[in-house]
Amino acid sequence: MELYELTAHELMDKLNSGEITSEEITKSYFSRIKEKDNQIKAYISLLEEEALDKAKKVDEDRKLGKKVSKYAGIPIGIKDNICISGSKTTCGSKILENFVAPYNATVIENLNNEDMFFLGKTNMDEFAFGSSTENSAFYPTRNPWDLDRVPGGSSGGSAAAVAANMAPWALGSDTGGSIRQPSSLCGVIGFKPTYGLVSRYGLVAYASSLDQIGTITKDVTDSALLLNLIAGHDEKDSTSMNLEKKDYTLSLVNDVKGMKIGIPKEYIGKGINDEVRESVLSVAKKYEELGATIEECSFEVGKYAIGAYYIMATAEASSNLGRFDGIRYGYRTKQFNNLKDIYRNSRSEGFGAEAKRRIMLGTYVLSAGYYDAYYKKAQKVRTVINKAYNELFEKYDLLLTPVSPITAFKVGEKIDNPLEMYLADICTVPINIGGIPGMSIPCGIDSNGLPISFQLLAKPFGEETIIRAAYTYEKNFNFRENYKPTFKNSK
Ligand code: GLN
């Protein structure tokens, strides 16, 4: 078995017992990246030199018997909207093509404190607008299971990198599904924590009230280990909660006896592909066999989620993107006679079609006369959705749904039909509106040989319950063996 095939915790064990070095791990990943990434295109930039320097330093420390963190010398992939000081942070956009971050995101500081380091920055839909990574200004990323298909998005680079063994694990961001949906389409585990659990400082904002950084890993143990590092209060992010630090690995317990799991009937009905539905229902059966109680329930207000989400998210995006004016950051047009020209031309030339669409939509729903009809209404829907979740989580420990109504679609199939693309977010966006945690876990392969996943949801800060149930599933239906990408249609 090659080093790049191992999970992060397996690498940690071997590293800490002295069986392997961090330099060996790092070289193994970069040779894998060189072999595969010309076809997958998961990375926008690589940090090879920095990574090797750090690896050698950590190996030296271990050799000298210095006390090092158990994570020391483990690499990771980082979505390109998370700032690493001194490195390019493009957000998949031409407008930030040459932007070098002057500071570290808090999550990056956390990883640095453990002497971890970065393989590179992963590809994404421009400013995280999308569900396929086709909106990247640079190139689309391909799904390692079938290179003619999308890896999902917007964290498609991170998910494809982990699935194709080009990173042991990765960070992504999730505003409406961008960690869970690409994880689902690529057959890896994606975990979006509760809003406020992980600092957003240094994450380039898409929709600040919905954005959350989370993990993409090969197994549940790695999700817990990585969440331990990134969760926690940060005074630089006023929305981060000041809660006692938890050790999520304590929830790696193989037992769901007595758990009550609800399946909202709206998510196993019309609009969900048959194979996806069958696969998710078979997960419910398995949980029942393991001693959990399964009950059908209803989340009727979920039908308003897509509409409300695309109003709130675009409204916030239009405001957050205001700062890209050709003066303060990134790209500046060469065609200008006055200040207005600089703004107009820099933005016209720098933003891609989807970013422009969202700026227009967001500005429209916030404008006088439409604010009450759209934005305010969407906020009311948010309250209603929160209430519905509260009621459900009084009855159930977890909710079980699909992640995506369909498996990976072909590159180009939906890009000209944005509405169809938005509708495919039906199972993931309500979770961000509710601010609750959600995890995507592989559970099947469809007739095209593509991964299917299920989603576990819990009440706010209920990450431990999700980890426990996901771990139990993993232990009993050892799926890692079955989730090796097939690289169909490689050239
Ligand atoms: N697909 C959704 C959107 O385009 C979610 C994206 C995300 O979570 N960043 O808004």
Coordinates of N, CA, C and O and ligand atoms in Angstrom, one line a residue, residues 79 81 124-132 135 153-155 173-182 192 206-207 210-212 309-310 313-314 354 358 421-422 424-425 428-429 432, ligand 1:
K79 N -8.8 24.7 0.7 CA -9.6 25.4 -0.3 C -9.1 26.8 -0.5 O -8.7 27.4 0.5
N81 N -10.2 29.6 -0.7 CA -10.8 30.8 -0.2 C -10.4 31.0 1.3 O -11.0 31.8 2.0
M124 N -12.0 25.6 -6.8 CA -13.4 25.9 -6.3 C -14.2 26.7 -7.3 O -13.6 27.4 -8.2
D125 N -15.5 26.7 -7.2 CA -16.3 27.6 -8.0 C -15.9 29.0 -7.5 O -15.7 29.3 -6.3
E126 N -15.9 30.0 -8.4 CA -15.6 31.4 -8.1 C -16.3 31.8 -6.9 O -17.6 31.8 -6.8
F127 N -15.6 32.3 -5.9 CA -16.2 32.8 -4.6 C -17.1 31.8 -3.9 O -18.0 32.1 -3.2
A128 N -17.0 30.5 -4.3 CA -17.8 29.4 -3.7 C -19.3 29.4 -4.3 O -20.2 28.9 -3.7
F129 N -19.4 30.1 -5.5 CA -20.8 30.1 -6.1 C -20.9 29.0 -7.0 O -20.5 29.0 -8.2
G130 N -21.5 27.9 -6.6 CA -21.7 26.8 -7.5 C -21.8 25.4 -6.9 O -21.5 25.3 -5.7
S131 N -22.1 24.4 -7.7 CA -22.3 23.1 -7.2 C -21.5 22.1 -8.1 O -21.8 20.9 -8.1
S132 N -20.5 22.6 -8.8 CA -19.9 21.7 -9.8 C -18.4 22.0 -10.0 O -17.7 21.3 -10.7
N135 N -17.5 26.7 -12.2 CA -17.4 28.2 -12.2 C -16.1 28.7 -11.8 O -15.9 29.9 -11.6
G153 N -19.5 20.8 -6.0 CA -18.9 22.1 -5.7 C -19.6 22.7 -4.5 O -20.6 22.2 -4.0
S154 N -19.1 23.8 -4.0 CA -18.0 24.5 -4.6 C -16.6 24.0 -4.2 O -15.6 24.3 -4.8
S155 N -16.5 23.1 -3.1 CA -15.2 22.6 -2.7 C -14.8 21.4 -3.5 O -14.3 20.4 -2.9
S173 N -15.2 24.9 2.6 CA -16.2 25.8 3.2 C -17.6 25.5 2.7 O -17.7 24.9 1.6
D174 N -18.6 25.7 3.5 CA -19.9 25.2 3.2 C -20.9 26.3 3.5 O -21.1 26.7 4.7
T175 N -21.5 26.9 2.5 CA -22.5 28.0 2.6 C -23.9 27.4 2.4 O -24.9 27.9 3.0
G176 N -24.0 26.4 1.5 CA -25.3 25.8 1.2 C -25.1 24.4 0.8 O -25.9 23.8 0.1
G177 N -23.9 23.8 1.1 CA -23.7 22.4 0.8 C -22.3 22.1 0.2 O -22.0 21.0 -0.2
S178 N -21.5 23.2 0.1 CA -20.2 23.1 -0.6 C -19.2 22.1 -0.1 O -18.2 21.8 -0.7
I179 N -19.4 21.6 1.1 CA -18.5 20.5 1.6 C -19.2 19.2 1.4 O -18.6 18.2 0.9
R180 N -20.5 19.2 1.8 CA -21.2 17.9 1.8 C -21.5 17.4 0.4 O -21.3 16.2 0.1
Q181 N -21.9 18.2 -0.5 CA -22.3 17.8 -1.9 C -21.1 17.2 -2.7 O -21.1 16.1 -3.2
P182 N -19.9 18.0 -2.7 CA -18.8 17.4 -3.4 C -18.3 16.1 -2.8 O -17.8 15.2 -3.4
K192 N -19.9 19.5 7.8 CA -20.1 21.0 8.0 C -20.5 21.1 9.5 O -21.6 20.6 9.9
Y206 N -18.5 34.6 1.5 CA -19.5 34.5 0.5 C -20.8 35.1 1.1 O -21.2 36.2 0.8
A207 N -21.5 34.3 2.0 CA -22.7 34.8 2.7 C -22.4 34.6 4.2 O -22.5 33.5 4.7
L210 N -24.2 32.3 6.7 CA -24.3 30.9 6.3 C -23.0 30.1 6.2 O -23.0 28.9 6.4
D211 N -21.9 30.9 5.9 CA -20.6 30.2 5.7 C -20.1 29.5 6.9 O -20.2 30.0 8.0
Q212 N -19.5 28.4 6.7 CA -18.8 27.7 7.8 C -17.7 26.8 7.2 O -17.9 26.2 6.1
Y309 N -32.9 30.5 0.5 CA -31.4 30.5 0.4 C -30.8 31.4 -0.7 O -29.9 32.2 -0.4
Y310 N -31.4 31.2 -1.9 CA -30.8 32.0 -3.0 C -31.1 33.5 -2.9 O -30.5 34.3 -3.6
A313 N -28.4 34.3 0.3 CA -27.0 34.1 0.0 C -26.6 35.2 -1.1 O -25.5 35.7 -1.0
T314 N -27.4 35.4 -2.1 CA -27.0 36.4 -3.1 C -27.0 37.8 -2.5 O -26.2 38.6 -2.9
E354 N -21.2 33.7 -13.2 CA -22.1 33.4 -12.1 C -21.9 34.4 -11.0 O -22.9 34.8 -10.4
R358 N -25.1 36.6 -9.5 CA -25.4 36.7 -8.1 C -25.4 38.2 -7.5 O -26.2 38.5 -6.7
M421 N -29.2 23.9 -11.7 CA -28.1 23.7 -10.8 C -28.5 24.1 -9.3 O -28.2 23.4 -8.4
Y422 N -29.2 25.2 -9.2 CA -29.6 25.6 -7.8 C -30.5 24.6 -7.2 O -30.4 24.3 -6.0
A424 N -30.6 21.5 -7.5 CA -29.9 20.3 -7.0 C -29.4 20.5 -5.6 O -28.8 19.5 -5.0
D425 N -29.5 21.7 -5.0 CA -29.0 21.9 -3.7 C -30.1 21.7 -2.6 O -29.9 22.0 -1.5
T428 N -29.2 20.1 0.8 CA -28.1 20.7 1.7 C -28.4 22.1 2.2 O -28.0 22.4 3.3
V429 N -29.1 23.0 1.4 CA -29.2 24.4 1.9 C -30.0 24.6 3.2 O -29.7 25.5 4.0
N432 N -27.8 24.9 6.3 CA -27.1 26.2 6.6 C -28.1 27.2 7.1 O -27.7 28.0 7.9
Ligands
GLN1 N1 -24.3 25.5 -4.4 C1 -24.6 26.5 -3.4 C2 -24.4 27.8 -4.0 O1 -24.0 27.9 -5.1 C3 -23.7 26.3 -2.2 C4 -22.4 26.8 -2.4 C5 -21.6 26.8 -1.1 O2 -22.0 26.1 -0.1 N2 -20.6 27.6 -1.1 O3 -24.7 28.8 -3.4

